[in-house]
PDB file of C-alpha atoms in Angstrom:
ATOM      1  CA  MET A  62     -77.751  97.941  19.273  1.00  0.00           C
ATOM      2  CA  THR A  63     -79.274  94.706  19.853  1.00  0.00           C
ATOM      3  CA  ARG A  64     -78.893  93.558  17.097  1.00  0.00           C
ATOM      4  CA  GLY A  65     -75.454  94.697  16.001  1.00  0.00           C
ATOM      5  CA  GLY A  66     -74.650  92.969  19.703  1.00  0.00           C
ATOM      6  CA  ALA A  67     -75.828  90.310  18.658  1.00  0.00           C
ATOM      7  CA  GLY A  68     -74.100  90.744  15.372  1.00  0.00           C
ATOM      8  CA  THR A  69     -71.281  90.551  17.030  1.00  0.00           C
ATOM      9  CA  ALA A  70     -71.510  87.774  19.589  1.00  0.00           C
ATOM     10  CA  ALA A  71     -72.379  85.990  16.620  1.00  0.00           C
ATOM     11  CA  GLY A  72     -69.339  87.160  14.956  1.00  0.00           C
ATOM     12  CA  HIS A  73     -67.474  86.241  18.110  1.00  0.00           C
ATOM     13  CA  ALA A  74     -69.153  83.067  18.627  1.00  0.00           C
ATOM     14  CA  ALA A  75     -68.457  82.166  14.503  1.00  0.00           C
ATOM     15  CA  PRO A  76     -64.985  82.070  14.944  1.00  0.00           C
ATOM     16  CA  GLY A  77     -65.139  79.402  18.665  1.00  0.00           C
ATOM     17  CA  ARG A  78     -67.197  77.411  17.285  1.00  0.00           C
ATOM     18  CA  GLN A  79     -64.620  76.441  14.316  1.00  0.00           C
ATOM     19  CA  ARG A  80     -61.866  77.046  16.301  1.00  0.00           C
ATOM     20  CA  SER A  81     -63.723  73.790  18.567  1.00  0.00           C
ATOM     21  CA  GLY A  82     -64.991  71.872  15.684  1.00  0.00           C
ATOM     22  CA  ALA A  83     -61.423  71.432  14.072  1.00  0.00           C
ATOM     23  CA  ALA A  84     -59.506  70.937  16.898  1.00  0.00           C
ATOM     24  CA  PRO A  85     -59.358  67.169  16.974  1.00  0.00           C
ATOM     25  CA  ALA A  86     -58.594  66.565  13.367  1.00  0.00           C
ATOM     26  CA  PRO A  87     -54.543  67.221  14.226  1.00  0.00           C
ATOM     27  CA  GLU A  88     -55.215  63.973  16.794  1.00  0.00           C
ATOM     28  CA  HIS A  89     -57.628  61.340  13.452  1.00  0.00           C
ATOM     29  CA  THR A  90     -54.885  62.431  11.604  1.00  0.00           C
ATOM     30  CA  GLY A  91     -51.929  60.625  13.633  1.00  0.00           C
ATOM     31  CA  THR A  92     -53.637  58.443  14.805  1.00  0.00           C
ATOM     32  CA  ALA A  93     -53.975  57.181  11.111  1.00  0.00           C
ATOM     33  CA  GLY A  94     -50.077  57.702  10.097  1.00  0.00           C
ATOM     34  CA  GLN A  95     -49.038  55.621  13.019  1.00  0.00           C
ATOM     35  CA  ALA A  96     -51.133  53.203  12.180  1.00  0.00           C
ATOM     36  CA  GLY A  97     -49.907  53.145   8.305  1.00  0.00           C
ATOM     37  CA  THR A  98     -46.142  52.991   9.905  1.00  0.00           C
ATOM     38  CA  VAL A  99     -46.677  50.025  11.838  1.00  0.00           C
ATOM     39  CA  GLU A 100     -48.894  47.983   8.766  1.00  0.00           C
ATOM     40  CA  GLY A 101     -45.431  48.858   6.806  1.00  0.00           C
ATOM     41  CA  ALA A 102     -43.323  47.878   9.042  1.00  0.00           C
ATOM     42  CA  ASP A 103     -44.885  44.065   9.400  1.00  0.00           C
ATOM     43  CA  ALA A 104     -45.113  43.790   5.561  1.00  0.00           C
ATOM     44  CA  VAL A 105     -41.523  44.771   5.321  1.00  0.00           C
ATOM     45  CA  SER A 106     -41.037  42.078   7.702  1.00  0.00           C
ATOM     46  CA  ALA A 107     -43.266  39.234   5.859  1.00  0.00           C
ATOM     47  CA  ALA A 108     -41.125  39.745   3.091  1.00  0.00           C
ATOM     48  CA  TRP A 109     -37.778  39.839   4.705  1.00  0.00           C
ATOM     49  CA  ILE A 110     -39.062  36.608   6.917  1.00  0.00           C
ATOM     50  CA  GLU A 111     -39.677  35.156   3.243  1.00  0.00           C
ATOM     51  CA  TYR A 112     -36.427  36.428   2.033  1.00  0.00           C
ATOM     52  CA  LEU A 113     -34.545  34.130   4.305  1.00  0.00           C
ATOM     53  CA  ALA A 114     -36.918  31.064   4.107  1.00  0.00           C
ATOM     54  CA  ALA A 115     -36.141  31.213  -0.244  1.00  0.00           C
ATOM     55  CA  ALA A 116     -31.969  32.280   0.441  1.00  0.00           C
ATOM     56  CA  ARG A 117     -32.272  28.221   2.629  1.00  0.00           C
ATOM     57  CA  GLN A 118     -34.513  26.456   0.383  1.00  0.00           C
ATOM     58  CA  LEU A 119     -31.861  28.267  -2.426  1.00  0.00           C
ATOM     59  CA  ASP A 120     -28.810  26.958  -0.081  1.00  0.00           C
ATOM     60  CA  GLY A 121     -30.567  22.982   0.279  1.00  0.00           C
ATOM     61  CA  VAL A 122     -30.792  23.152  -3.208  1.00  0.00           C
ATOM     62  CA  ARG A 123     -26.978  24.581  -3.792  1.00  0.00           C
ATOM     63  CA  ARG A 124     -26.038  21.993  -1.735  1.00  0.00           C
ATOM     64  CA  ASP A 125     -27.857  18.911  -2.577  1.00  0.00           C
ATOM     65  CA  ALA A 126     -26.145  19.924  -6.303  1.00  0.00           C
ATOM     66  CA  ALA A 127     -23.355  19.835  -5.242  1.00  0.00           C
ATOM     67  CA  THR A 128     -23.283  16.635  -3.067  1.00  0.00           C
ATOM     68  CA  ALA A 129     -25.012  14.713  -6.513  1.00  0.00           C
ATOM     69  CA  ALA A 130     -21.644  16.162  -8.637  1.00  0.00           C
ATOM     70  CA  GLY A 131     -19.302  14.961  -6.107  1.00  0.00           C
ATOM     71  CA  GLU A 132     -21.070  11.947  -5.230  1.00  0.00           C
ATOM     72  CA  GLN A 133     -21.451  10.293  -9.744  1.00  0.00           C
ATOM     73  CA  ALA A 134     -18.449  12.486 -10.255  1.00  0.00           C
ATOM     74  CA  ARG A 135     -16.903   9.915  -7.609  1.00  0.00           C
ATOM     75  CA  SER A 136     -18.366   7.603  -9.606  1.00  0.00           C
ATOM     76  CA  VAL A 137     -16.703   8.517 -13.275  1.00  0.00           C
ATOM     77  CA  GLN A 138     -13.760   8.369 -11.113  1.00  0.00           C
ATOM     78  CA  ALA A 139     -14.438   4.955 -10.023  1.00  0.00           C
ATOM     79  CA  ALA A 140     -16.057   3.591 -13.371  1.00  0.00           C
ATOM     80  CA  ARG A 141     -13.042   4.838 -15.334  1.00  0.00           C
ATOM     81  CA  GLU A 142     -10.936   2.936 -13.005  1.00  0.00           C
ATOM     82  CA  GLU A 143     -12.842  -0.163 -12.880  1.00  0.00           C
ATOM     83  CA  LEU A 144     -12.461  -0.322 -16.584  1.00  0.00           C
ATOM     84  CA  THR A 145      -8.499  -0.537 -16.655  1.00  0.00           C
ATOM     85  CA  ALA A 146      -8.604  -3.298 -14.719  1.00  0.00           C
ATOM     86  CA  VAL A 147     -11.182  -4.936 -16.048  1.00  0.00           C
ATOM     87  CA  ARG A 148      -9.361  -4.567 -19.683  1.00  0.00           C
ATOM     88  CA  THR A 149      -5.802  -5.572 -18.586  1.00  0.00           C
ATOM     89  CA  ARG A 150      -8.068  -9.537 -16.920  1.00  0.00           C
ATOM     90  CA  LEU A 151      -9.527  -9.725 -20.165  1.00  0.00           C
ATOM     91  CA  ALA A 152      -6.984  -8.986 -22.492  1.00  0.00           C
ATOM     92  CA  ALA A 153      -4.713 -11.209 -20.532  1.00  0.00           C
ATOM     93  CA  GLN A 154      -7.912 -13.568 -20.462  1.00  0.00           C
ATOM     94  CA  GLU A 155      -8.618 -13.730 -24.115  1.00  0.00           C
ATOM     95  CA  ALA A 156      -4.879 -14.017 -25.139  1.00  0.00           C
ATOM     96  CA  ARG A 157      -4.436 -17.329 -22.806  1.00  0.00           C
ATOM     97  CA  LEU A 158      -7.483 -18.541 -24.513  1.00  0.00           C
ATOM     98  CA  ARG A 159      -5.972 -18.124 -27.929  1.00  0.00           C
ATOM     99  CA  GLU A 160      -2.454 -20.282 -27.133  1.00  0.00           C
ATOM    100  CA  ARG A 161      -5.009 -22.915 -25.719  1.00  0.00           C
ATOM    101  CA  GLY A 162      -7.111 -22.899 -29.404  1.00  0.00           C
ATOM    102  CA  VAL A 163     -10.183 -21.192 -28.845  1.00  0.00           C
ATOM    103  CA  PRO A 164     -11.809 -20.173 -32.275  1.00  0.00           C
ATOM    104  CA  PRO A 165     -11.449 -16.228 -32.183  1.00  0.00           C
ATOM    105  CA  ILE A 166     -15.241 -15.919 -32.824  1.00  0.00           C
ATOM    106  CA  SER A 167     -16.787 -17.414 -29.499  1.00  0.00           C
ATOM    107  CA  LEU A 168     -14.444 -14.663 -27.669  1.00  0.00           C
ATOM    108  CA  VAL A 169     -16.425 -11.712 -29.011  1.00  0.00           C
ATOM    109  CA  PRO A 170     -19.671 -10.828 -27.655  1.00  0.00           C
ATOM    110  CA  THR A 171     -23.024 -11.316 -29.571  1.00  0.00           C
ATOM    111  CA  PRO A 172     -25.423  -8.778 -30.331  1.00  0.00           C
ATOM    112  CA  PRO A 173     -28.075 -10.132 -27.267  1.00  0.00           C
ATOM    113  CA  GLU A 174     -25.160  -9.676 -24.645  1.00  0.00           C
ATOM    114  CA  VAL A 175     -24.128  -6.311 -25.520  1.00  0.00           C
ATOM    115  CA  THR A 176     -27.172  -5.104 -25.771  1.00  0.00           C
ATOM    116  CA  GLU A 177     -28.342  -6.892 -21.886  1.00  0.00           C
ATOM    117  CA  ALA A 178     -24.962  -4.599 -21.061  1.00  0.00           C
ATOM    118  CA  VAL A 179     -26.040  -1.496 -22.518  1.00  0.00           C
ATOM    119  CA  ARG A 180     -29.392  -1.908 -20.618  1.00  0.00           C
ATOM    120  CA  SER A 181     -27.705  -3.068 -17.044  1.00  0.00           C
ATOM    121  CA  MET A 182     -25.775   0.353 -17.927  1.00  0.00           C
ATOM    122  CA  ALA A 183     -28.006   2.818 -18.791  1.00  0.00           C
ATOM    123  CA  GLY A 184     -28.897   4.138 -15.123  1.00  0.00           C
ATOM    124  CA  GLY A 185     -25.817   6.300 -15.447  1.00  0.00           C
ATOM    125  CA  PRO A 186     -22.567   5.827 -13.624  1.00  0.00           C
ATOM    126  CA  ALA A 187     -23.023   4.055 -10.079  1.00  0.00           C
ATOM    127  CA  ALA A 188     -24.476   1.281 -12.684  1.00  0.00           C
ATOM    128  CA  VAL A 189     -21.682   1.527 -15.368  1.00  0.00           C
ATOM    129  CA  LEU A 190     -19.961   0.933 -11.698  1.00  0.00           C
ATOM    130  CA  ALA A 191     -21.773  -1.596 -10.306  1.00  0.00           C
ATOM    131  CA  ALA A 192     -21.578  -3.340 -14.129  1.00  0.00           C
ATOM    132  CA  LEU A 193     -17.921  -2.984 -13.940  1.00  0.00           C
ATOM    133  CA  ARG A 194     -17.873  -4.794 -11.027  1.00  0.00           C
ATOM    134  CA  ALA A 195     -19.350  -7.637 -11.554  1.00  0.00           C
ATOM    135  CA  ALA A 196     -17.817  -7.937 -14.924  1.00  0.00           C
ATOM    136  CA  ARG A 197     -15.280  -7.969 -13.204  1.00  0.00           C
ATOM    137  CA  GLY A 198     -15.941 -10.646 -10.470  1.00  0.00           C
ATOM    138  CA  ARG A 199     -16.829 -13.462 -13.249  1.00  0.00           C
ATOM    139  CA  ALA A 200     -13.403 -12.249 -14.361  1.00  0.00           C
ATOM    140  CA  ASP A 201     -11.620 -13.999 -11.222  1.00  0.00           C
ATOM    141  CA  ALA A 202     -13.909 -16.687 -11.455  1.00  0.00           C
ATOM    142  CA  ALA A 203     -12.905 -17.248 -15.066  1.00  0.00           C
ATOM    143  CA  ASP A 204      -9.445 -16.554 -13.436  1.00  0.00           C
ATOM    144  CA  ALA A 205      -9.773 -19.419 -10.847  1.00  0.00           C
ATOM    145  CA  THR A 206     -10.378 -21.888 -13.869  1.00  0.00           C
ATOM    146  CA  LEU A 207      -8.002 -21.418 -16.473  1.00  0.00           C
ATOM    147  CA  ARG A 208      -5.864 -21.393 -13.266  1.00  0.00           C
ATOM    148  CA  ALA A 209      -6.432 -24.662 -12.298  1.00  0.00           C
ATOM    149  CA  ARG A 210      -4.316 -27.703 -14.620  1.00  0.00           C
ATOM    150  CA  GLY A 211      -6.755 -29.539 -15.427  1.00  0.00           C
ATOM    151  CA  LEU A 212      -9.511 -30.036 -12.255  1.00  0.00           C
ATOM    152  CA  PRO A 213     -11.821 -27.008 -13.569  1.00  0.00           C
ATOM    153  CA  ARG A 214     -14.665 -29.080 -11.855  1.00  0.00           C
ATOM    154  CA  MET A 215     -12.951 -29.534  -8.842  1.00  0.00           C
ATOM    155  CA  ALA A 216     -11.237 -25.788  -8.538  1.00  0.00           C
ATOM    156  CA  ALA A 217     -15.638 -25.248  -8.369  1.00  0.00           C
ATOM    157  CA  TRP A 218     -15.975 -27.610  -4.933  1.00  0.00           C
ATOM    158  CA  PRO A 219     -16.557 -26.967  -1.669  1.00  0.00           C
ATOM    159  CA  PRO A 220     -12.090 -26.515  -0.188  1.00  0.00           C
ATOM    160  CA  ARG A 221     -13.013 -28.885   2.364  1.00  0.00           C
ATOM    161  CA  LEU A 222     -14.560 -31.883  -0.254  1.00  0.00           C
ATOM    162  CA  ARG A 223     -11.169 -30.435  -3.103  1.00  0.00           C
ATOM    163  CA  ASN A 224      -7.941 -30.733  -0.327  1.00  0.00           C
ATOM    164  CA  LEU A 225      -9.551 -34.005   1.108  1.00  0.00           C
ATOM    165  CA  LEU A 226      -8.554 -35.433  -2.477  1.00  0.00           C
ATOM    166  CA  VAL A 227      -5.059 -34.298  -2.098  1.00  0.00           C
ATOM    167  CA  TYR A 228      -5.160 -34.552   1.749  1.00  0.00           C
ATOM    168  CA  GLY A 229      -6.095 -37.942   1.759  1.00  0.00           C
ATOM    169  CA  PRO A 230      -3.583 -39.760  -0.769  1.00  0.00           C
ATOM    170  CA  LEU A 231      -0.542 -38.671   0.376  1.00  0.00           C
ATOM    171  CA  ALA A 232      -1.665 -39.517   4.327  1.00  0.00           C
ATOM    172  CA  LEU A 233      -2.615 -43.581   2.817  1.00  0.00           C
ATOM    173  CA  LEU A 234       0.601 -43.949   1.094  1.00  0.00           C
ATOM    174  CA  VAL A 235       3.212 -44.838   4.349  1.00  0.00           C
ATOM    175  CA  PRO A 236       0.729 -46.888   6.776  1.00  0.00           C
ATOM    176  CA  ALA A 237      -0.389 -48.662   2.648  1.00  0.00           C
ATOM    177  CA  VAL A 238       3.741 -49.308   1.630  1.00  0.00           C
ATOM    178  CA  GLN A 239       3.796 -49.916   6.103  1.00  0.00           C
ATOM    179  CA  VAL A 240       1.267 -53.070   5.948  1.00  0.00           C
ATOM    180  CA  LEU A 241       2.741 -54.607   2.254  1.00  0.00           C
ATOM    181  CA  LEU A 242       6.163 -55.217   4.086  1.00  0.00           C
ATOM    182  CA  PHE A 243       4.330 -56.421   6.973  1.00  0.00           C
ATOM    183  CA  VAL A 244       2.693 -58.712   5.235  1.00  0.00           C
ATOM    184  CA  ALA A 245       5.188 -59.756   3.029  1.00  0.00           C
ATOM    185  CA  THR A 246       8.082 -60.123   6.086  1.00  0.00           C
ATOM    186  CA  GLY A 247       5.677 -61.178   8.980  1.00  0.00           C
ATOM    187  CA  THR A 248       7.696 -59.287  12.237  1.00  0.00           C
ATOM    188  CA  GLY A 249      10.840 -59.163  11.359  1.00  0.00           C
ATOM    189  CA  ALA A 250      13.686 -56.334  11.088  1.00  0.00           C
ATOM    190  CA  ALA A 251      12.280 -54.559   7.551  1.00  0.00           C
ATOM    191  CA  SER A 252       8.666 -53.583   9.617  1.00  0.00           C
ATOM    192  CA  VAL A 253      10.461 -52.451  12.751  1.00  0.00           C
ATOM    193  CA  VAL A 254      11.956 -50.213  10.292  1.00  0.00           C
ATOM    194  CA  ALA A 255       8.989 -49.954   8.632  1.00  0.00           C
ATOM    195  CA  LEU A 256       6.709 -48.901  11.532  1.00  0.00           C
ATOM    196  CA  VAL A 257       9.382 -46.699  13.034  1.00  0.00           C
ATOM    197  CA  CYS A 258       9.832 -44.894   9.964  1.00  0.00           C
ATOM    198  CA  GLY A 259       6.484 -43.560   9.443  1.00  0.00           C
ATOM    199  CA  LEU A 260       6.652 -42.132  12.450  1.00  0.00           C
ATOM    200  CA  PRO A 261       7.166 -38.493  11.412  1.00  0.00           C
ATOM    201  CA  MET A 262       5.460 -39.164   7.348  1.00  0.00           C
ATOM    202  CA  PRO A 263       1.852 -37.483   9.471  1.00  0.00           C
ATOM    203  CA  ALA A 264       4.403 -34.066   8.908  1.00  0.00           C
ATOM    204  CA  VAL A 265       5.961 -34.750   5.052  1.00  0.00           C
ATOM    205  CA  ALA A 266       2.817 -35.308   4.113  1.00  0.00           C
ATOM    206  CA  PHE A 267       1.040 -33.191   5.211  1.00  0.00           C
ATOM    207  CA  ALA A 268       3.298 -30.591   4.133  1.00  0.00           C
ATOM    208  CA  ALA A 269       3.280 -32.081   0.738  1.00  0.00           C
ATOM    209  CA  GLY A 270      -0.548 -31.502   0.089  1.00  0.00           C
ATOM    210  CA  TRP A 271      -0.144 -28.109   1.793  1.00  0.00           C
ATOM    211  CA  ILE A 272       1.764 -27.275  -1.249  1.00  0.00           C
ATOM    212  CA  GLY A 273       0.046 -29.466  -3.938  1.00  0.00           C
ATOM    213  CA  VAL A 274      -3.324 -28.000  -2.694  1.00  0.00           C
ATOM    214  CA  GLY A 275      -1.606 -24.178  -3.322  1.00  0.00           C
ATOM    215  CA  ARG A 276      -0.016 -25.548  -6.667  1.00  0.00           C
ATOM    216  CA  LEU A 277      -3.677 -27.140  -8.060  1.00  0.00           C
ATOM    217  CA  PHE A 278      -5.853 -24.633  -6.848  1.00  0.00           C
ATOM    218  CA  PRO A 279      -4.565 -21.040  -7.024  1.00  0.00           C
ATOM    219  CA  PRO A 280      -6.659 -17.948  -5.492  1.00  0.00           C
ATOM    220  CA  PRO A 281      -7.849 -15.076  -7.814  1.00  0.00           C
ATOM    221  CA  GLU A 282      -5.774 -12.011  -7.458  1.00  0.00           C
ATOM    222  CA  GLY A 283      -5.572 -10.563  -4.017  1.00  0.00           C
ATOM    223  CA  GLY A 284      -6.989 -14.129  -2.538  1.00  0.00           C
ATOM    224  CA  ARG A 285      -5.706 -16.171   0.398  1.00  0.00           C
ATOM    225  CA  VAL A 286      -5.519 -19.949  -0.606  1.00  0.00           C
ATOM    226  CA  GLU A 287      -8.048 -22.578   1.367  1.00  0.00           C
ATOM    227  CA  ARG A 288      -5.438 -24.567   2.144  1.00  0.00           C
ATOM    228  CA  THR A 289      -8.027 -26.101   5.378  1.00  0.00           C
ATOM    229  CA  ALA A 290      -5.279 -27.142   7.437  1.00  0.00           C
ATOM    230  CA  ARG A 291      -7.045 -28.614  10.111  1.00  0.00           C
ATOM    231  CA  LEU A 292      -8.671 -30.727   7.704  1.00  0.00           C
ATOM    232  CA  GLY A 293      -5.271 -31.371   6.251  1.00  0.00           C
ATOM    233  CA  ALA A 294      -3.607 -32.717   9.577  1.00  0.00           C
ATOM    234  CA  LEU A 295      -5.976 -34.778  11.102  1.00  0.00           C
ATOM    235  CA  VAL A 296      -6.937 -36.441   8.093  1.00  0.00           C
ATOM    236  CA  CYS A 297      -2.825 -37.176   7.920  1.00  0.00           C
ATOM    237  CA  LEU A 298      -2.995 -37.608  11.021  1.00  0.00           C
ATOM    238  CA  VAL A 299      -5.299 -40.213  11.604  1.00  0.00           C
ATOM    239  CA  PRO A 300      -4.189 -43.156   9.133  1.00  0.00           C
ATOM    240  CA  ALA A 301      -0.766 -42.888  10.308  1.00  0.00           C
ATOM    241  CA  VAL A 302      -1.430 -43.306  14.013  1.00  0.00           C
ATOM    242  CA  LEU A 303      -4.505 -46.699  13.766  1.00  0.00           C
ATOM    243  CA  VAL A 304      -2.280 -48.575  10.966  1.00  0.00           C
ATOM    244  CA  SER A 305       1.358 -47.989  13.801  1.00  0.00           C
ATOM    245  CA  ALA A 306      -1.337 -49.149  16.236  1.00  0.00           C
ATOM    246  CA  GLY A 307      -2.139 -52.056  14.623  1.00  0.00           C
ATOM    247  CA  LEU A 308       0.995 -53.397  13.391  1.00  0.00           C
ATOM    248  CA  LEU A 309       2.769 -52.914  16.689  1.00  0.00           C
ATOM    249  CA  LEU A 310      -0.213 -54.735  18.314  1.00  0.00           C
ATOM    250  CA  ALA A 311       0.241 -57.148  15.608  1.00  0.00           C
ATOM    251  CA  MET A 312       4.133 -57.398  16.478  1.00  0.00           C
ATOM    252  CA  LEU A 313       3.638 -58.305  20.145  1.00  0.00           C
ATOM    253  CA  ALA A 314       0.703 -60.815  19.343  1.00  0.00           C
ATOM    254  CA  GLY A 315       3.250 -62.322  17.105  1.00  0.00           C
TER     255      GLY A 315
END
């Protein structure tokens, strides 16, 4: 009985130990599952952040490429328009130079010039556009020289100096005539008439100089004639005033 009771007690006690020992297992499994879920969520979040960063970077590259393509297209269009304008200008200049007897061989670029031009345009549409604009500037300077009507060197002078050569002789013409009449006739009626008629002559000399500057030194296409109006008015007025005052004093003294 004692052994049977002990065995029965042990048999009853064993299941209790098994149940008490196996009870914590479900709690351990739940913690591990929660940790795995958190780690999976963190991995998804990190992957999503990396995806967004890559998408932003790709969008920036796409925008930069679109901007560069647009600028290149605008440069190409501007270069085509500039090339058309330069070709037109050069064709007109070539015709004028041939009319003036320039040999055709002199109007053809030499191999070193062609090589230098190709080298200057090797940087793409922007470099080509810059080279064409420089060529147009040289064409403008050539037009100014061709339009100088026999005064190519004076056309390159500063505007004040070259205009002085136009206003000056016109301003001295009438005072010189007045002085000659006074020397020839003295304080007679001819000198008085010359003195009176010479009063409005500075305005006439200035108008003639204004027209002469425009005819002798025309501007390039789209530009304005630099007539230096204040300088011309001063140059035309001062000699007339001085000569008229001197003649008047001489007549009063005589």
